[in-house]
Amino acid sequence: MKIVVIGGTGLIGSKVVTKLRESGFEAVAASPNSGVNTITGEGLAEVLKGASVVVDVSNSPSFEDAAVLAFFETSTRNLLAAEAAEGVRHHVALSVVGTERLAESGYMRAKIAQEKLIEQSSIPYTIVHATQFFEFMKGIADAATDGNSVRLAPVLIQPMAAEDVATAVATVAIGAPVNGIVEVAGPEPFRLDELVRRYLGARDDPRSVIADPHARYYGAELGERTLVPDHATTLGEIGFDAWLSHQSVSATV
């Protein structure tokens, strides 16, 4: 079975491609670097020939509100049209737990638009809602930094390792489409402020984390359970401490 992974050279996509190939599937990594551009349509028809499944884990190069919306709408429309022409039987897209609760965020509005296009298309689909990745802890801290302080809401978060996200996406890709959403999350919940505080402490980062209930998360104000799943079908196996230890080892090698 041929599975095309859009964004197949990125953080998640490269891992998905590896996992699928290790399981004996023909996995093709598609990205602008490989001559496949979902914005212009370049290379789409060629790469999708004979494909049964398309996995979209691509991301916008810009997170500015208008740019990210244009990216996801254009890319998804082009991709779905090419899939319909080639007879693709399953469209898998990676999205975010709590997307519908984060509509104050321009990025999340773009993901909502992407999901609606998928739901309205003729292609059988599965949308994977994943919680935040451990790998993005620095980005969360940087986005919330003012001077030497990081202001974060003390709400629940249940993040997971990119490795576990990729495992979940690959598993969905080789299964039957559910024509709906599946949620995946990390093995344990944390408070967002405390998690980032631990991450920065482990990195000897001098910034102080301040718990602020009204601190915004990529433009959105958070409720207690905005970032955690309602009904996760899969929990990752890699805990935060194990992931952090591995990062520390990798940094010294």
PDB file of C-alpha atoms in Angstrom:
ATOM      1  CA  MET A   1       0.000   0.000   0.000  1.00  0.00           C
ATOM      2  CA  LYS A   2       1.346   3.398  -1.013  1.00  0.00           C
ATOM      3  CA  ILE A   3       1.039   6.145   1.588  1.00  0.00           C
ATOM      4  CA  VAL A   4       2.062   9.703   0.755  1.00  0.00           C
ATOM      5  CA  VAL A   5       3.088  11.887   3.692  1.00  0.00           C
ATOM      6  CA  ILE A   6       2.683  15.603   3.004  1.00  0.00           C
ATOM      7  CA  GLY A   7       5.226  17.404   5.160  1.00  0.00           C
ATOM      8  CA  GLY A   8       7.139  14.164   5.202  1.00  0.00           C
ATOM      9  CA  THR A   9      10.515  15.726   5.961  1.00  0.00           C
ATOM     10  CA  GLY A  10       9.437  17.662   9.074  1.00  0.00           C
ATOM     11  CA  LEU A  11       9.500  16.788  12.778  1.00  0.00           C
ATOM     12  CA  ILE A  12       6.447  14.525  12.711  1.00  0.00           C
ATOM     13  CA  GLY A  13       6.390  13.625   9.032  1.00  0.00           C
ATOM     14  CA  SER A  14       9.902  12.176   8.931  1.00  0.00           C
ATOM     15  CA  LYS A  15       9.078   9.949  11.898  1.00  0.00           C
ATOM     16  CA  VAL A  16       5.790   8.831  10.319  1.00  0.00           C
ATOM     17  CA  VAL A  17       7.588   7.901   7.095  1.00  0.00           C
ATOM     18  CA  THR A  18      10.169   5.868   9.010  1.00  0.00           C
ATOM     19  CA  LYS A  19       7.536   4.013  11.030  1.00  0.00           C
ATOM     20  CA  LEU A  20       5.470   3.164   7.956  1.00  0.00           C
ATOM     21  CA  ARG A  21       8.501   1.912   6.046  1.00  0.00           C
ATOM     22  CA  GLU A  22       9.596  -0.188   9.007  1.00  0.00           C
ATOM     23  CA  SER A  23       6.135  -1.767   8.951  1.00  0.00           C
ATOM     24  CA  GLY A  24       6.545  -2.702   5.292  1.00  0.00           C
ATOM     25  CA  PHE A  25       4.504   0.036   3.615  1.00  0.00           C
ATOM     26  CA  GLU A  26       5.537   2.152   0.668  1.00  0.00           C
ATOM     27  CA  ALA A  27       5.770   5.543   2.348  1.00  0.00           C
ATOM     28  CA  VAL A  28       6.654   8.570   0.237  1.00  0.00           C
ATOM     29  CA  ALA A  29       7.864  11.783   1.883  1.00  0.00           C
ATOM     30  CA  ALA A  30       6.432  14.736  -0.033  1.00  0.00           C
ATOM     31  CA  SER A  31       7.493  18.344   0.533  1.00  0.00           C
ATOM     32  CA  PRO A  32       8.586  21.378  -1.494  1.00  0.00           C
ATOM     33  CA  ASN A  33      12.147  20.041  -1.235  1.00  0.00           C
ATOM     34  CA  SER A  34      11.058  16.914  -3.082  1.00  0.00           C
ATOM     35  CA  GLY A  35       9.205  18.884  -5.760  1.00  0.00           C
ATOM     36  CA  VAL A  36       5.730  18.637  -4.235  1.00  0.00           C
ATOM     37  CA  ASN A  37       4.064  21.945  -3.424  1.00  0.00           C
ATOM     38  CA  THR A  38       0.508  21.872  -2.110  1.00  0.00           C
ATOM     39  CA  ILE A  39       0.146  25.652  -2.496  1.00  0.00           C
ATOM     40  CA  THR A  40       0.956  25.785  -6.209  1.00  0.00           C
ATOM     41  CA  GLY A  41      -0.133  22.201  -6.911  1.00  0.00           C
ATOM     42  CA  GLU A  42       3.277  21.371  -8.370  1.00  0.00           C
ATOM     43  CA  GLY A  43       4.034  17.649  -8.294  1.00  0.00           C
ATOM     44  CA  LEU A  44       0.792  16.637  -6.564  1.00  0.00           C
ATOM     45  CA  ALA A  45      -0.711  14.536  -9.347  1.00  0.00           C
ATOM     46  CA  GLU A  46       2.576  12.718  -9.897  1.00  0.00           C
ATOM     47  CA  VAL A  47       3.258  11.856  -6.256  1.00  0.00           C
ATOM     48  CA  LEU A  48      -0.322  10.704  -5.629  1.00  0.00           C
ATOM     49  CA  LYS A  49      -0.400   8.200  -8.500  1.00  0.00           C
ATOM     50  CA  GLY A  50      -1.254   4.805  -7.012  1.00  0.00           C
ATOM     51  CA  ALA A  51      -1.599   6.166  -3.480  1.00  0.00           C
ATOM     52  CA  SER A  52      -4.226   4.657  -1.201  1.00  0.00           C
ATOM     53  CA  VAL A  53      -3.659   6.999   1.745  1.00  0.00           C
ATOM     54  CA  VAL A  54      -2.491  10.585   2.139  1.00  0.00           C
ATOM     55  CA  VAL A  55      -1.224  11.823   5.506  1.00  0.00           C
ATOM     56  CA  ASP A  56      -1.075  15.597   5.876  1.00  0.00           C
ATOM     57  CA  VAL A  57       1.246  16.759   8.660  1.00  0.00           C
ATOM     58  CA  SER A  58       2.357  19.922   6.851  1.00  0.00           C
ATOM     59  CA  ASN A  59       2.483  23.287   8.580  1.00  0.00           C
ATOM     60  CA  SER A  60       2.408  26.913   7.540  1.00  0.00           C
ATOM     61  CA  PRO A  61       5.769  28.686   7.204  1.00  0.00           C
ATOM     62  CA  SER A  62       4.131  31.779   8.724  1.00  0.00           C
ATOM     63  CA  PHE A  63       1.896  31.954  11.801  1.00  0.00           C
ATOM     64  CA  GLU A  64       0.569  35.418  10.959  1.00  0.00           C
ATOM     65  CA  ASP A  65      -3.248  35.226  10.981  1.00  0.00           C
ATOM     66  CA  ALA A  66      -3.982  35.866   7.303  1.00  0.00           C
ATOM     67  CA  ALA A  67      -0.969  33.905   6.054  1.00  0.00           C
ATOM     68  CA  VAL A  68      -1.678  30.783   8.071  1.00  0.00           C
ATOM     69  CA  LEU A  69      -5.348  30.787   7.047  1.00  0.00           C
ATOM     70  CA  ALA A  70      -4.400  31.151   3.390  1.00  0.00           C
ATOM     71  CA  PHE A  71      -1.880  28.325   3.717  1.00  0.00           C
ATOM     72  CA  PHE A  72      -4.224  25.746   5.232  1.00  0.00           C
ATOM     73  CA  GLU A  73      -7.188  26.622   3.022  1.00  0.00           C
ATOM     74  CA  THR A  74      -5.201  26.637  -0.225  1.00  0.00           C
ATOM     75  CA  SER A  75      -3.092  23.605   0.611  1.00  0.00           C
ATOM     76  CA  THR A  76      -6.034  21.519   1.770  1.00  0.00           C
ATOM     77  CA  ARG A  77      -8.237  22.400  -1.207  1.00  0.00           C
ATOM     78  CA  ASN A  78      -5.466  21.524  -3.660  1.00  0.00           C
ATOM     79  CA  LEU A  79      -4.635  18.319  -1.854  1.00  0.00           C
ATOM     80  CA  LEU A  80      -8.222  17.088  -1.605  1.00  0.00           C
ATOM     81  CA  ALA A  81      -8.888  17.851  -5.271  1.00  0.00           C
ATOM     82  CA  ALA A  82      -5.786  15.928  -6.334  1.00  0.00           C
ATOM     83  CA  GLU A  83      -6.726  13.027  -4.065  1.00  0.00           C
ATOM     84  CA  ALA A  84     -10.224  12.837  -5.572  1.00  0.00           C
ATOM     85  CA  ALA A  85      -8.746  12.781  -9.080  1.00  0.00           C
ATOM     86  CA  GLU A  86      -6.359   9.956  -8.152  1.00  0.00           C
ATOM     87  CA  GLY A  87      -8.867   7.860  -6.187  1.00  0.00           C
ATOM     88  CA  VAL A  88      -7.217   8.159  -2.757  1.00  0.00           C
ATOM     89  CA  ARG A  89      -9.248   6.205  -0.193  1.00  0.00           C
ATOM     90  CA  HIS A  90      -8.179   7.765   3.129  1.00  0.00           C
ATOM     91  CA  HIS A  91      -7.111  11.293   4.051  1.00  0.00           C
ATOM     92  CA  VAL A  92      -5.382  11.623   7.429  1.00  0.00           C
ATOM     93  CA  ALA A  93      -4.709  15.057   8.904  1.00  0.00           C
ATOM     94  CA  LEU A  94      -2.896  16.026  12.074  1.00  0.00           C
ATOM     95  CA  SER A  95      -4.571  18.760  14.095  1.00  0.00           C
ATOM     96  CA  VAL A  96      -4.761  19.977  17.677  1.00  0.00           C
ATOM     97  CA  VAL A  97      -6.730  18.915  20.756  1.00  0.00           C
ATOM     98  CA  GLY A  98      -9.026  21.757  21.748  1.00  0.00           C
ATOM     99  CA  THR A  99      -8.965  23.422  18.321  1.00  0.00           C
ATOM    100  CA  GLU A 100     -12.631  24.364  18.540  1.00  0.00           C
ATOM    101  CA  ARG A 101     -12.060  25.882  21.996  1.00  0.00           C
ATOM    102  CA  LEU A 102      -9.140  28.041  20.815  1.00  0.00           C
ATOM    103  CA  ALA A 103     -10.864  30.082  18.101  1.00  0.00           C
ATOM    104  CA  GLU A 104      -9.418  33.327  19.514  1.00  0.00           C
ATOM    105  CA  SER A 105      -6.113  32.165  18.049  1.00  0.00           C
ATOM    106  CA  GLY A 106      -5.563  32.936  14.379  1.00  0.00           C
ATOM    107  CA  TYR A 107      -3.605  29.712  13.968  1.00  0.00           C
ATOM    108  CA  MET A 108      -6.416  27.659  15.457  1.00  0.00           C
ATOM    109  CA  ARG A 109      -8.990  29.382  13.256  1.00  0.00           C
ATOM    110  CA  ALA A 110      -6.898  28.251  10.310  1.00  0.00           C
ATOM    111  CA  LYS A 111      -6.868  24.661  11.622  1.00  0.00           C
ATOM    112  CA  ILE A 112     -10.656  24.824  12.094  1.00  0.00           C
ATOM    113  CA  ALA A 113     -10.991  25.927   8.461  1.00  0.00           C
ATOM    114  CA  GLN A 114      -8.756  23.050   7.377  1.00  0.00           C
ATOM    115  CA  GLU A 115     -10.843  20.527   9.286  1.00  0.00           C
ATOM    116  CA  LYS A 116     -14.093  21.831   7.781  1.00  0.00           C
ATOM    117  CA  LEU A 117     -12.734  21.418   4.264  1.00  0.00           C
ATOM    118  CA  ILE A 118     -11.755  17.819   5.049  1.00  0.00           C
ATOM    119  CA  GLU A 119     -15.140  17.047   6.588  1.00  0.00           C
ATOM    120  CA  GLN A 120     -16.965  18.469   3.567  1.00  0.00           C
ATOM    121  CA  SER A 121     -14.914  16.612   0.977  1.00  0.00           C
ATOM    122  CA  SER A 122     -15.765  13.306  -0.687  1.00  0.00           C
ATOM    123  CA  ILE A 123     -12.593  11.611   0.611  1.00  0.00           C
ATOM    124  CA  PRO A 124     -13.000   9.268   3.618  1.00  0.00           C
ATOM    125  CA  TYR A 125     -10.936  10.806   6.404  1.00  0.00           C
ATOM    126  CA  THR A 126      -9.555  10.699   9.913  1.00  0.00           C
ATOM    127  CA  ILE A 127      -8.492  13.832  11.773  1.00  0.00           C
ATOM    128  CA  VAL A 128      -5.982  13.182  14.553  1.00  0.00           C
ATOM    129  CA  HIS A 129      -6.248  15.698  17.389  1.00  0.00           C
ATOM    130  CA  ALA A 130      -2.975  15.585  19.322  1.00  0.00           C
ATOM    131  CA  THR A 131      -2.055  17.477  22.453  1.00  0.00           C
ATOM    132  CA  GLN A 132       0.935  19.808  22.486  1.00  0.00           C
ATOM    133  CA  PHE A 133       4.381  18.294  21.884  1.00  0.00           C
ATOM    134  CA  PHE A 134       7.174  18.274  24.460  1.00  0.00           C
ATOM    135  CA  GLU A 135       9.383  19.554  21.649  1.00  0.00           C
ATOM    136  CA  PHE A 136       7.446  22.843  21.623  1.00  0.00           C
ATOM    137  CA  MET A 137       8.017  23.739  25.287  1.00  0.00           C
ATOM    138  CA  LYS A 138      10.656  26.303  24.356  1.00  0.00           C
ATOM    139  CA  GLY A 139       8.372  27.858  21.784  1.00  0.00           C
ATOM    140  CA  ILE A 140       5.565  28.153  24.334  1.00  0.00           C
ATOM    141  CA  ALA A 141       7.930  29.819  26.775  1.00  0.00           C
ATOM    142  CA  ASP A 142       9.310  32.193  24.144  1.00  0.00           C
ATOM    143  CA  ALA A 143       5.831  33.234  23.010  1.00  0.00           C
ATOM    144  CA  ALA A 144       4.865  34.017  26.613  1.00  0.00           C
ATOM    145  CA  THR A 145       8.053  35.864  27.560  1.00  0.00           C
ATOM    146  CA  ASP A 146       8.092  39.489  28.620  1.00  0.00           C
ATOM    147  CA  GLY A 147      11.540  40.590  29.673  1.00  0.00           C
ATOM    148  CA  ASN A 148      12.809  37.898  32.031  1.00  0.00           C
ATOM    149  CA  SER A 149       9.346  36.601  32.924  1.00  0.00           C
ATOM    150  CA  VAL A 150       7.202  33.934  31.298  1.00  0.00           C
ATOM    151  CA  ARG A 151       3.490  34.408  32.006  1.00  0.00           C
ATOM    152  CA  LEU A 152       1.421  31.246  31.605  1.00  0.00           C
ATOM    153  CA  ALA A 153      -2.025  30.188  32.730  1.00  0.00           C
ATOM    154  CA  PRO A 154      -1.967  27.455  35.418  1.00  0.00           C
ATOM    155  CA  VAL A 155      -4.307  25.199  33.415  1.00  0.00           C
ATOM    156  CA  LEU A 156      -4.143  21.512  32.623  1.00  0.00           C
ATOM    157  CA  ILE A 157      -2.065  20.255  29.729  1.00  0.00           C
ATOM    158  CA  GLN A 158      -1.273  16.655  28.730  1.00  0.00           C
ATOM    159  CA  PRO A 159       1.584  16.927  26.226  1.00  0.00           C
ATOM    160  CA  MET A 160       3.292  14.133  24.374  1.00  0.00           C
ATOM    161  CA  ALA A 161       6.544  13.327  22.631  1.00  0.00           C
ATOM    162  CA  ALA A 162       6.742  13.804  18.860  1.00  0.00           C
ATOM    163  CA  GLU A 163       7.725  10.132  18.642  1.00  0.00           C
ATOM    164  CA  ASP A 164       4.394   9.125  20.173  1.00  0.00           C
ATOM    165  CA  VAL A 165       2.492  11.536  17.931  1.00  0.00           C
ATOM    166  CA  ALA A 166       4.099   9.929  14.893  1.00  0.00           C
ATOM    167  CA  THR A 167       3.242   6.441  16.147  1.00  0.00           C
ATOM    168  CA  ALA A 168      -0.402   7.454  16.554  1.00  0.00           C
ATOM    169  CA  VAL A 169      -0.574   9.047  13.101  1.00  0.00           C
ATOM    170  CA  ALA A 170       1.062   6.038  11.435  1.00  0.00           C
ATOM    171  CA  THR A 171      -1.366   3.683  13.185  1.00  0.00           C
ATOM    172  CA  VAL A 172      -4.332   5.712  11.969  1.00  0.00           C
ATOM    173  CA  ALA A 173      -2.915   5.813   8.443  1.00  0.00           C
ATOM    174  CA  ILE A 174      -2.904   2.034   8.058  1.00  0.00           C
ATOM    175  CA  GLY A 175      -6.355   1.653   9.596  1.00  0.00           C
ATOM    176  CA  ALA A 176      -9.817   2.325   8.216  1.00  0.00           C
ATOM    177  CA  PRO A 177     -11.050   5.927   8.033  1.00  0.00           C
ATOM    178  CA  VAL A 178     -13.380   6.882  10.880  1.00  0.00           C
ATOM    179  CA  ASN A 179     -14.841   9.951   9.130  1.00  0.00           C
ATOM    180  CA  GLY A 180     -14.347  11.839  12.359  1.00  0.00           C
ATOM    181  CA  ILE A 181     -11.810  12.852  14.976  1.00  0.00           C
ATOM    182  CA  VAL A 182      -9.586  10.699  17.170  1.00  0.00           C
ATOM    183  CA  GLU A 183      -7.788  12.238  20.144  1.00  0.00           C
ATOM    184  CA  VAL A 184      -4.307  11.303  21.322  1.00  0.00           C
ATOM    185  CA  ALA A 185      -2.489  12.642  24.368  1.00  0.00           C
ATOM    186  CA  GLY A 186       0.525  12.202  26.584  1.00  0.00           C
ATOM    187  CA  PRO A 187       0.632   9.724  29.466  1.00  0.00           C
ATOM    188  CA  GLU A 188       0.212  12.288  32.267  1.00  0.00           C
ATOM    189  CA  PRO A 189      -1.318  15.712  32.925  1.00  0.00           C
ATOM    190  CA  PHE A 190       0.550  18.771  34.205  1.00  0.00           C
ATOM    191  CA  ARG A 191      -0.124  22.403  34.958  1.00  0.00           C
ATOM    192  CA  LEU A 192       1.126  24.439  32.012  1.00  0.00           C
ATOM    193  CA  ASP A 193       3.085  26.915  34.125  1.00  0.00           C
ATOM    194  CA  GLU A 194       4.695  24.184  36.215  1.00  0.00           C
ATOM    195  CA  LEU A 195       5.659  22.113  33.168  1.00  0.00           C
ATOM    196  CA  VAL A 196       7.391  25.033  31.481  1.00  0.00           C
ATOM    197  CA  ARG A 197       9.047  25.953  34.781  1.00  0.00           C
ATOM    198  CA  ARG A 198      10.486  22.430  35.000  1.00  0.00           C
ATOM    199  CA  TYR A 199      11.597  22.536  31.383  1.00  0.00           C
ATOM    200  CA  LEU A 200      13.374  25.873  31.763  1.00  0.00           C
ATOM    201  CA  GLY A 201      14.958  24.749  35.037  1.00  0.00           C
ATOM    202  CA  ALA A 202      16.358  21.649  33.378  1.00  0.00           C
ATOM    203  CA  ARG A 203      17.851  23.864  30.671  1.00  0.00           C
ATOM    204  CA  ASP A 204      19.340  26.294  33.209  1.00  0.00           C
ATOM    205  CA  ASP A 205      17.204  28.989  31.623  1.00  0.00           C
ATOM    206  CA  PRO A 206      17.132  31.999  33.997  1.00  0.00           C
ATOM    207  CA  ARG A 207      13.621  33.136  33.079  1.00  0.00           C
ATOM    208  CA  SER A 208      11.021  32.978  35.857  1.00  0.00           C
ATOM    209  CA  VAL A 209       7.570  31.546  35.184  1.00  0.00           C
ATOM    210  CA  ILE A 210       4.598  33.456  36.588  1.00  0.00           C
ATOM    211  CA  ALA A 211       1.199  31.791  36.919  1.00  0.00           C
ATOM    212  CA  ASP A 212      -1.324  34.170  35.381  1.00  0.00           C
ATOM    213  CA  PRO A 213      -4.899  32.870  34.838  1.00  0.00           C
ATOM    214  CA  HIS A 214      -5.439  35.457  32.101  1.00  0.00           C
ATOM    215  CA  ALA A 215      -2.198  34.868  30.223  1.00  0.00           C
ATOM    216  CA  ARG A 216      -2.957  34.120  26.600  1.00  0.00           C
ATOM    217  CA  TYR A 217      -1.823  31.039  24.744  1.00  0.00           C
ATOM    218  CA  TYR A 218      -1.017  31.987  21.143  1.00  0.00           C
ATOM    219  CA  GLY A 219      -3.705  34.668  21.378  1.00  0.00           C
ATOM    220  CA  ALA A 220      -6.368  32.664  23.214  1.00  0.00           C
ATOM    221  CA  GLU A 221      -7.413  32.825  26.850  1.00  0.00           C
ATOM    222  CA  LEU A 222      -7.522  29.366  28.397  1.00  0.00           C
ATOM    223  CA  GLY A 223     -10.019  27.523  30.535  1.00  0.00           C
ATOM    224  CA  GLU A 224      -9.065  24.764  32.964  1.00  0.00           C
ATOM    225  CA  ARG A 225      -9.485  21.977  30.375  1.00  0.00           C
ATOM    226  CA  THR A 226      -9.031  23.810  27.063  1.00  0.00           C
ATOM    227  CA  LEU A 227      -5.782  21.978  26.243  1.00  0.00           C
ATOM    228  CA  VAL A 228      -6.661  18.462  27.392  1.00  0.00           C
ATOM    229  CA  PRO A 229      -8.639  15.843  25.478  1.00  0.00           C
ATOM    230  CA  ASP A 230     -12.240  14.918  26.104  1.00  0.00           C
ATOM    231  CA  HIS A 231     -11.892  11.258  25.129  1.00  0.00           C
ATOM    232  CA  ALA A 232      -8.355  10.299  24.138  1.00  0.00           C
ATOM    233  CA  THR A 233      -8.279   6.931  22.397  1.00  0.00           C
ATOM    234  CA  THR A 234      -4.499   6.630  22.674  1.00  0.00           C
ATOM    235  CA  LEU A 235      -1.999   7.747  25.299  1.00  0.00           C
ATOM    236  CA  GLY A 236       1.683   8.096  24.504  1.00  0.00           C
ATOM    237  CA  GLU A 237       4.250   5.931  26.242  1.00  0.00           C
ATOM    238  CA  ILE A 238       7.048   8.481  26.687  1.00  0.00           C
ATOM    239  CA  GLY A 239       6.769  10.521  29.874  1.00  0.00           C
ATOM    240  CA  PHE A 240       8.117  14.042  30.274  1.00  0.00           C
ATOM    241  CA  ASP A 241      11.019  13.069  32.539  1.00  0.00           C
ATOM    242  CA  ALA A 242      12.137  10.316  30.159  1.00  0.00           C
ATOM    243  CA  TRP A 243      11.895  12.677  27.203  1.00  0.00           C
ATOM    244  CA  LEU A 244      13.796  15.403  29.055  1.00  0.00           C
ATOM    245  CA  SER A 245      16.552  12.963  30.061  1.00  0.00           C
ATOM    246  CA  HIS A 246      16.928  11.881  26.461  1.00  0.00           C
ATOM    247  CA  GLN A 247      17.235  15.520  25.335  1.00  0.00           C
ATOM    248  CA  SER A 248      19.951  16.098  27.917  1.00  0.00           C
ATOM    249  CA  VAL A 249      21.861  13.019  26.765  1.00  0.00           C
ATOM    250  CA  SER A 250      21.511  14.019  23.096  1.00  0.00           C
ATOM    251  CA  ALA A 251      22.791  17.509  23.841  1.00  0.00           C
ATOM    252  CA  THR A 252      25.986  16.144  25.358  1.00  0.00           C
ATOM    253  CA  VAL A 253      26.744  13.587  22.664  1.00  0.00           C
TER     254      VAL A 253
END
